[in-house]
Coordinates of C-alpha atoms in Angstrom, one line a residue:
X1 CA -40.0 -7.5 11.1
X2 CA -35.9 -7.5 11.6
X3 CA -33.9 -7.0 8.9
X4 CA -31.5 -10.5 8.6
X5 CA -28.2 -9.5 7.7
X6 CA -24.7 -11.3 6.9
X7 CA -25.0 -14.7 8.4
X8 CA -28.0 -14.2 10.1
X9 CA -27.6 -11.0 11.9
X10 CA -29.7 -8.8 13.6
X11 CA -29.1 -4.9 13.5
X12 CA -28.2 -2.9 16.5
X13 CA -30.8 -0.3 17.3
X14 CA -29.1 3.5 17.5
X15 CA -29.1 5.2 20.0
X16 CA -29.5 9.1 19.6
X17 CA -25.9 9.6 19.3
X18 CA -24.6 6.1 18.8
X19 CA -23.5 4.8 14.9
X20 CA -25.8 2.2 13.8
X21 CA -24.0 -2.1 13.5
X22 CA -24.2 -5.7 13.9
X23 CA -25.4 -7.4 17.1
X24 CA -22.8 -9.9 16.4
X25 CA -22.3 -12.8 19.1
X26 CA -22.4 -12.1 22.2
X27 CA -19.2 -12.8 23.1
X28 CA -16.8 -12.9 19.8
X29 CA -18.7 -9.3 18.0
X30 CA -18.5 -9.4 14.4
X31 CA -14.5 -11.1 15.0
X32 CA -15.1 -13.8 13.0
X33 CA -17.0 -12.7 10.4
X34 CA -14.9 -10.2 9.9
X35 CA -11.2 -12.7 10.1
X36 CA -12.8 -14.6 7.1
X37 CA -12.9 -12.0 4.2
X38 CA -12.3 -8.5 6.2
X39 CA -12.5 -7.0 2.6
X40 CA -16.4 -8.7 2.2
X41 CA -17.1 -7.7 5.6
X42 CA -16.7 -3.8 5.1
X43 CA -18.0 -3.2 2.5
X44 CA -21.5 -5.3 3.5
X45 CA -20.7 -3.2 6.8
X46 CA -20.9 0.4 4.7
X47 CA -23.9 -1.5 2.7
X48 CA -26.2 -2.6 5.6
X49 CA -25.6 0.5 7.9
X50 CA -24.6 3.6 5.9
X51 CA -21.6 6.1 6.1
X52 CA -21.1 5.3 9.4
X53 CA -21.4 2.8 11.5
X54 CA -20.2 0.7 14.4
X55 CA -19.3 -3.4 15.4
X56 CA -18.0 -5.0 18.0
X57 CA -14.6 -6.7 18.4
X58 CA -14.3 -9.1 21.3
X59 CA -15.3 -6.7 24.2
X60 CA -14.2 -3.3 21.7
X61 CA -15.4 -1.4 19.4
X62 CA -14.3 -0.7 15.9
X63 CA -15.5 2.8 14.2
X64 CA -16.5 2.8 10.4
X65 CA -16.1 5.6 8.9
X66 CA -17.0 5.3 4.2
X67 CA -17.9 8.9 3.7
X68 CA -15.5 10.8 1.7
X69 CA -16.6 14.0 4.6
X70 CA -15.8 11.7 7.5
X71 CA -12.1 11.0 5.9
X72 CA -11.4 13.9 5.5
X73 CA -12.7 15.1 8.7
X74 CA -10.2 12.9 10.5
X75 CA -7.4 13.6 7.6
X76 CA -7.4 16.4 7.1
X77 CA -10.1 19.2 9.3
X78 CA -9.8 17.5 12.7
X79 CA -6.7 15.5 12.0
X80 CA -4.6 17.1 15.4
X81 CA -7.7 14.9 16.8
X82 CA -6.8 11.3 16.0
X83 CA -3.6 9.7 15.9
X84 CA -1.9 6.2 14.4
X85 CA -4.0 3.2 15.0
X86 CA -2.2 1.7 18.3
X87 CA -2.7 -2.0 17.2
X88 CA -1.1 -1.7 13.4
X89 CA 1.4 0.6 14.7
X90 CA 2.6 -2.5 16.8
X91 CA 3.2 -4.2 14.5
X92 CA 5.2 -2.3 12.2
X93 CA 7.4 -0.8 14.4
X94 CA 8.1 -4.0 15.1
X95 CA 10.2 -4.1 12.1
X96 CA 10.8 -0.3 11.4
X97 CA 11.0 1.4 14.5
X98 CA 10.1 4.7 15.2
X99 CA 9.5 6.3 11.7
X100 CA 8.1 8.6 9.1
X101 CA 5.2 5.5 9.2
X102 CA 5.0 4.8 13.1
X103 CA 5.8 8.1 14.7
X104 CA 3.6 11.5 15.4
X105 CA 3.7 14.6 16.9
X106 CA 7.4 17.1 16.8
X107 CA 9.4 13.7 16.1
X108 CA 7.0 13.2 12.5
X109 CA 6.9 16.7 11.7
X110 CA 10.8 16.8 11.9
X111 CA 11.9 13.7 10.1
X112 CA 8.6 14.9 7.3
X113 CA 10.7 18.3 6.7
X114 CA 14.3 16.7 6.5
X115 CA 13.1 13.8 4.4
X116 CA 10.7 16.1 2.1
X117 CA 13.2 17.9 -0.6
X118 CA 14.2 14.3 -1.1
X119 CA 11.1 13.3 -3.0
X120 CA 11.2 16.5 -5.5
X121 CA 10.1 15.6 -9.1
X122 CA 13.2 16.6 -9.9
X123 CA 15.5 14.0 -8.1
X124 CA 12.6 11.5 -8.1
X125 CA 13.6 12.1 -12.0
X126 CA 17.5 10.5 -11.2
X127 CA 15.5 6.8 -10.6
X128 CA 13.8 7.1 -14.1
X129 CA 16.1 5.2 -16.0
X130 CA 17.1 2.9 -13.4
X131 CA 13.2 1.5 -13.5
X132 CA 13.2 1.4 -17.1
X133 CA 17.0 -0.7 -17.4
X134 CA 15.5 -3.2 -14.5
X135 CA 12.4 -3.7 -15.8
X136 CA 13.9 -4.7 -19.5
X137 CA 16.3 -7.1 -17.6
X138 CA 13.5 -8.6 -16.5
X139 CA 11.3 -9.0 -20.1
X140 CA 14.8 -10.4 -21.2
X141 CA 14.2 -13.4 -19.1
X142 CA 10.6 -13.3 -19.6
X143 CA 11.4 -14.0 -23.6
X144 CA 13.1 -16.9 -22.4
X145 CA 10.1 -17.8 -21.0
X146 CA 7.9 -17.3 -23.0
X147 CA 10.0 -19.1 -25.9
X148 CA 10.2 -22.2 -23.9
X149 CA 5.9 -21.7 -23.2
X150 CA 6.8 -21.6 -19.0
X151 CA 4.0 -19.8 -17.1
X152 CA 5.1 -16.6 -14.9
X153 CA 3.6 -15.7 -10.9
X154 CA 3.1 -11.9 -12.0
X155 CA 3.0 -11.0 -8.7
X156 CA 5.9 -13.2 -8.0
X157 CA 7.6 -11.3 -10.8
X158 CA 6.8 -7.4 -9.6
X159 CA 7.6 -8.4 -6.3
X160 CA 10.9 -9.3 -7.4
X161 CA 11.2 -6.2 -9.5
X162 CA 9.9 -3.6 -7.4
X163 CA 12.6 -4.9 -4.4
X164 CA 15.4 -4.9 -6.8
X165 CA 14.6 -1.3 -8.3
X166 CA 13.7 -0.3 -4.1
X167 CA 17.3 -1.8 -3.1
X168 CA 19.7 0.1 -5.9
X169 CA 17.4 3.5 -5.1
X170 CA 18.2 3.2 -1.5
X171 CA 21.4 1.7 -1.2
X172 CA 22.7 1.6 -4.5
X173 CA 22.5 -2.7 -4.2
X174 CA 20.4 -5.7 -5.6
X175 CA 18.4 -7.1 -2.8
X176 CA 16.0 -9.0 -5.3
X177 CA 17.9 -12.3 -4.9
X178 CA 15.2 -14.3 -2.6
X179 CA 18.8 -16.5 -1.7
X180 CA 20.5 -14.0 -0.6
X181 CA 20.6 -12.7 3.6
X182 CA 18.3 -9.6 2.4
X183 CA 16.1 -11.2 0.6
X184 CA 15.2 -13.8 2.7
X185 CA 14.9 -11.3 5.8
X186 CA 12.7 -9.5 3.8
X187 CA 10.6 -12.1 3.0
X188 CA 10.4 -13.7 6.5
X189 CA 9.1 -9.9 8.2
X190 CA 6.9 -9.7 5.3
X191 CA 5.8 -12.9 6.2
X192 CA 5.6 -12.2 9.8
X193 CA 3.9 -8.7 9.5
X194 CA 1.4 -10.8 8.1
X195 CA 1.1 -13.2 11.1
X196 CA 0.4 -10.4 13.2
X197 CA -2.2 -9.0 11.8
X198 CA -4.0 -11.7 11.5
X199 CA -3.9 -13.4 14.4
X200 CA -6.8 -12.6 17.2
X201 CA -4.1 -14.1 20.3
X202 CA -0.9 -13.6 18.6
X203 CA 1.9 -14.9 21.3
X204 CA 4.7 -11.9 22.2
X205 CA 7.9 -11.8 20.4
X206 CA 9.8 -12.5 23.8
X207 CA 8.2 -16.0 23.9
X208 CA 10.1 -18.6 21.8
X209 CA 8.8 -19.9 19.4
X210 CA 10.2 -21.0 15.9
X211 CA 7.7 -17.9 14.2
X212 CA 9.5 -15.4 16.5
X213 CA 12.8 -17.0 16.5
X214 CA 13.4 -16.8 12.8
X215 CA 11.5 -13.3 12.3
X216 CA 14.8 -12.0 15.6
X217 CA 17.2 -13.7 13.0
X218 CA 15.7 -12.8 9.9
X219 CA 15.7 -8.9 11.9
X220 CA 19.8 -9.3 12.4
X221 CA 20.6 -10.4 9.6
X222 CA 19.1 -7.3 8.1
X223 CA 20.1 -4.5 10.8
X224 CA 23.7 -6.1 10.1
X225 CA 23.7 -4.9 6.8
X226 CA 21.7 -2.1 6.7
X227 CA 24.8 -1.0 9.9
X228 CA 27.9 -2.1 7.9
X229 CA 26.4 -0.2 4.9
X230 CA 25.9 2.8 6.9
X231 CA 29.4 3.1 8.9
X232 CA 30.9 2.1 5.9
X233 CA 28.7 5.6 3.6
X234 CA 30.4 7.4 7.1
X235 CA 34.1 6.3 6.9
X236 CA 34.8 6.8 3.3
X237 CA 32.2 9.8 2.5
X238 CA 30.6 8.4 -0.7
X239 CA 28.2 9.7 -2.2
X240 CA 26.4 7.0 -4.5
X241 CA 23.3 9.1 -5.5
X242 CA 20.7 7.1 -4.1
X243 CA 18.4 8.0 -0.9
X244 CA 20.8 6.4 1.9
X245 CA 23.1 9.0 0.9
X246 CA 20.5 11.7 0.2
X247 CA 18.6 11.0 4.3
X248 CA 23.2 11.4 4.9
X249 CA 23.1 15.1 3.9
X250 CA 20.1 15.9 5.2
X251 CA 19.9 18.3 8.1
X252 CA 17.8 20.4 10.8
X253 CA 17.2 23.5 9.8
X254 CA 17.6 24.6 13.8
X255 CA 20.8 22.2 15.2
X256 CA 22.5 21.5 11.7
X257 CA 22.1 17.8 13.2
X258 CA 21.8 14.7 10.7
X259 CA 20.1 11.6 11.3
X260 CA 21.6 9.0 13.7
X261 CA 21.9 5.3 12.9
X262 CA 19.3 4.1 14.5
X263 CA 17.5 6.8 12.3
X264 CA 18.9 6.1 9.5
X265 CA 18.6 2.4 9.9
X266 CA 14.9 3.0 10.6
X267 CA 13.6 5.4 8.0
X268 CA 15.4 2.9 5.4
X269 CA 14.0 -0.4 6.2
X270 CA 10.0 2.6 6.1
X271 CA 11.9 2.8 2.6
X272 CA 12.3 -0.2 1.7
X273 CA 9.2 -1.7 3.1
X274 CA 6.8 0.6 1.7
X275 CA 8.4 1.9 -1.1
X276 CA 8.6 -2.4 -3.4
X277 CA 5.4 -4.4 -2.0
X278 CA 2.8 -1.5 -2.2
X279 CA 3.8 -0.6 -6.1
X280 CA 4.3 -4.8 -6.8
X281 CA 0.4 -5.3 -5.8
X282 CA -0.4 -2.6 -8.6
X283 CA 1.2 -3.3 -10.6
X284 CA -0.4 -6.7 -9.7
X285 CA -3.5 -5.8 -10.0
X286 CA -3.1 -3.9 -13.0
X287 CA -1.9 -6.6 -15.4
X288 CA -4.9 -8.8 -13.7
X289 CA -7.7 -6.7 -14.5
X290 CA -5.9 -5.9 -18.2
X291 CA -5.8 -9.7 -19.0
X292 CA -9.6 -9.7 -18.5
X293 CA -10.4 -6.0 -20.5
X294 CA -8.5 -6.6 -24.6
X295 CA -9.6 -3.2 -25.1
X296 CA -7.8 -1.2 -22.9
X297 CA -4.8 -2.8 -23.5
X298 CA -5.9 -1.5 -27.2
X299 CA -5.8 1.3 -26.3
X300 CA -3.1 1.7 -24.2
X301 CA -0.8 0.3 -26.5
X302 CA -1.9 3.2 -29.3
X303 CA -1.3 5.6 -27.1
X304 CA 2.5 4.4 -26.3
X305 CA 3.6 3.0 -30.0
X306 CA 2.3 6.8 -30.6
X307 CA 4.4 8.8 -28.0
X308 CA 7.1 5.8 -28.4
X309 CA 7.1 3.9 -31.3
X310 CA 9.1 1.0 -29.6
X311 CA 11.7 2.6 -27.1
X312 CA 12.4 1.9 -23.9
X313 CA 10.2 5.7 -21.5
X314 CA 11.6 7.8 -19.6
X315 CA 10.4 10.1 -17.0
X316 CA 9.7 13.2 -19.3
X317 CA 7.7 11.1 -21.4
X318 CA 4.6 10.8 -18.2
X319 CA 3.2 13.9 -19.3
X320 CA 2.7 13.1 -22.6
X321 CA 0.7 9.0 -22.0
X322 CA -1.7 10.6 -19.8
X323 CA -3.6 7.0 -20.3
X324 CA -1.3 5.0 -19.4
X325 CA -1.5 6.6 -15.8
X326 CA -5.3 6.9 -16.0
X327 CA -5.0 2.6 -16.3
X328 CA -2.7 2.9 -13.0
X329 CA -5.2 5.1 -11.3
X330 CA -7.9 3.5 -12.3
X331 CA -6.5 -0.1 -11.2
X332 CA -6.0 1.7 -7.7
X333 CA -9.0 2.4 -7.7
X334 CA -10.5 -0.9 -8.0
X335 CA -7.2 -2.7 -5.5
X336 CA -5.7 0.0 -3.4
X337 CA -2.9 -1.5 -1.8
X338 CA -3.5 0.4 1.4
X339 CA -7.1 -0.9 1.4
X340 CA -7.7 -0.2 5.1
X341 CA -6.5 2.5 7.5
X342 CA -6.5 3.1 11.2
X343 CA -6.9 5.9 13.5
X344 CA -7.4 6.5 17.3
X345 CA -9.0 9.2 18.7
X346 CA -8.0 11.4 21.2
X347 CA -10.8 13.4 22.6
X348 CA -14.3 12.8 22.3
X349 CA -15.6 13.9 18.3
X350 CA -18.6 14.0 15.7
X351 CA -18.3 12.3 12.8
X352 CA -22.0 12.2 10.3
X353 CA -23.6 13.1 13.0
X354 CA -23.3 10.7 15.5
X355 CA -21.2 10.8 18.5
X356 CA -17.0 9.1 18.6
X357 CA -15.5 8.6 22.2
X358 CA -12.2 9.6 23.4
X359 CA -9.8 6.5 22.4
X360 CA -12.0 4.7 20.2
X361 CA -10.5 3.0 17.6
X362 CA -11.6 3.8 13.7
X363 CA -11.6 2.2 10.1
X364 CA -11.7 3.7 7.0
X365 CA -11.3 1.9 3.6
X366 CA -10.3 3.3 0.3
X367 CA -11.6 -0.7 -0.9
X368 CA -15.2 0.7 0.1
X369 CA -15.0 4.2 -0.5
X370 CA -13.3 3.7 -3.5
X371 CA -16.7 1.2 -4.8
X372 CA -19.4 3.8 -3.2
X373 CA -21.8 4.1 -5.9
X374 CA -23.2 7.9 -4.9
X375 CA -19.4 9.4 -6.4
X376 CA -18.7 6.4 -9.0
X377 CA -20.5 5.3 -11.4
X378 CA -20.9 1.6 -12.8
X379 CA -18.2 1.4 -9.5
X380 CA -17.2 -2.5 -9.8
X381 CA -16.2 -2.2 -13.8
X382 CA -12.7 -1.5 -14.8
X383 CA -13.2 2.0 -17.2
X384 CA -9.5 4.1 -16.8
X385 CA -11.2 6.6 -18.5
X386 CA -12.9 7.8 -15.1
X387 CA -10.1 9.5 -14.5
X388 CA -9.6 12.6 -17.2
X389 CA -9.7 15.6 -16.3
X390 CA -13.2 16.0 -17.3
X391 CA -14.3 13.5 -15.3
X392 CA -12.6 13.9 -12.3
X393 CA -13.6 17.9 -11.8
X394 CA -16.0 17.8 -9.0
X395 CA -15.4 14.2 -7.8
X396 CA -15.4 14.2 -3.4
X397 CA -11.9 14.6 -2.1
X398 CA -10.9 11.5 -0.7
X399 CA -13.3 9.9 -3.0
X400 CA -10.1 8.9 -4.3
X401 CA -7.3 8.5 -1.6
X402 CA -5.0 5.2 -2.0
X403 CA -1.9 7.6 -0.9
X404 CA -3.8 8.7 2.6
X405 CA -4.2 12.4 2.6
X406 CA -3.8 15.1 4.7
X407 CA -0.1 16.2 6.6
X408 CA 0.5 12.3 5.8
X409 CA 0.0 12.1 2.6
X410 CA 2.9 9.2 1.4
X411 CA 6.1 11.0 0.7
X412 CA 6.5 8.6 -1.7
X413 CA 3.5 8.5 -3.5
X414 CA 5.1 10.4 -6.9
X415 CA 8.1 8.0 -6.6
X416 CA 5.4 4.9 -6.9
X417 CA 3.2 6.7 -9.5
X418 CA 6.5 7.0 -11.3
X419 CA 7.7 3.4 -11.1
X420 CA 4.9 2.0 -12.0
X421 CA 4.3 4.2 -15.2
X422 CA 7.2 3.2 -16.2
X423 CA 7.3 -0.5 -15.6
X424 CA 3.5 -1.0 -16.8
X425 CA 5.2 1.7 -20.9
X426 CA 7.7 -0.8 -20.5
X427 CA 6.3 -4.2 -20.0
X428 CA 2.9 -3.4 -22.2
X429 CA 4.5 -3.1 -26.0
X430 CA 6.7 -6.1 -25.2
X431 CA 4.1 -8.5 -24.0
X432 CA 0.4 -9.7 -23.5
X433 CA -0.4 -11.4 -20.3
X434 CA -2.9 -14.0 -20.5
X435 CA -4.4 -15.6 -17.1
X436 CA -3.8 -19.4 -16.9
X437 CA -8.0 -20.8 -17.7
X438 CA -9.0 -21.4 -14.3
X439 CA -6.9 -19.7 -11.9
X440 CA -8.5 -18.7 -8.9
X441 CA -8.9 -15.0 -8.4
X442 CA -9.2 -14.3 -4.6
X443 CA -8.0 -11.0 -1.7
X444 CA -5.6 -11.3 0.7
X445 CA -6.2 -8.6 1.9
X446 CA -3.4 -8.5 5.0
X447 CA -1.3 -5.3 5.1
X448 CA -1.8 -5.1 2.1
X449 CA -4.0 -6.3 -0.3
X450 CA -2.8 -8.7 -2.9
X451 CA -3.8 -11.7 -5.0
X452 CA -4.0 -14.8 -2.3
X453 CA -2.8 -17.3 -5.0
X454 CA -0.6 -15.4 -7.3
X455 CA -1.2 -14.3 -10.8
X456 CA -0.4 -16.9 -12.3
X457 CA 0.2 -16.2 -16.4
X458 CA 1.4 -17.1 -20.1
X459 CA 2.9 -14.1 -21.8
X460 CA 2.7 -13.5 -25.5
X461 CA 5.5 -11.1 -27.5
X462 CA 4.1 -8.5 -28.9
X463 CA 4.6 -8.4 -32.7

């Protein structure tokens, strides 16, 4: 008797070289099932069909690779054979253009080499005080909210905080005010990404729909602000000590050329988009998990009390706060902001004994692999201590890869981890956060993994 699968689907019997997978609808394949709950579907497909499988989305196949070895092959061992996924890349280019996030080959390599020194630990250290100061300003507002018994959406609070930090780090300008032109444009851009990513047949940008017009107008306002800042910096020669100033200083080793205004704009918008959305979601899920695990909060607060004794953390404290880092790492294991990654094969290849044809679209899911029972004991359990050095030793490479890997490892990973740890250490000393009873927790797996209904929480000052 054939095995029944999700919603009664019958699995395809693999040929000698083709990966297994569900048969799906004769016309749509698994489009409807995947669109309904993408993360849940990806988990199901991995558990039903193993570490390499495929499914039909309309007329085309998507290849699912859900083993650390397979991901290592794609991102590292044979990375030259795998380019960026065209569908996702085209969406990103609408906002960030040709940048480190969306290009490949010689241009990508040049940009990476130019920008890499900006993200050395010594450079990032200069932003540590900014991160804690802005967090403490937010906590001052929280004191008032707690006194009034108000409920806050902590997901929105983290989005606002990380946008403020990123704007100041990039431009020395506060971009977090949603009433500002820039704040509105960022929100419009973020919503448009989600629309394009979650819609099966979006209309082209040139079609004058309300949504398309709003996006184009928002990008025009954003560009005007960014180009004005760049022109003023070039005119005055001011070094503001921010990331834009660092970008304007870099020079190609061979040609001694710097970046054009367009290149500066594209890289700045990339850092803005990637630098605040991912960290805000990491922190949101961290505070949700802590609200459900008081024993972890107790251990976290004990470490903070011992090392900081109530003072604000700085970047030099981070090496003395290993448990704080493990809390962040475990939150990113369960809820990785970049929950899915994609590539496209250039030539035919073989992964896990199965043929991957040339031009195939591949997806691999940190959200799935981070829950793989062969690599994680009790994978659904929130347990920061699984990241102790002793327990991490011997773990398969790419069993955990929240920042990607290989040559395209996220250039801002140290900045993001530093920011997340400093914010967590600052907040956890001052407040307990409790989820409002009955508030729904549901995944919204779009470009990043968000809590769909936000995080309505009450604030309880630590005495």
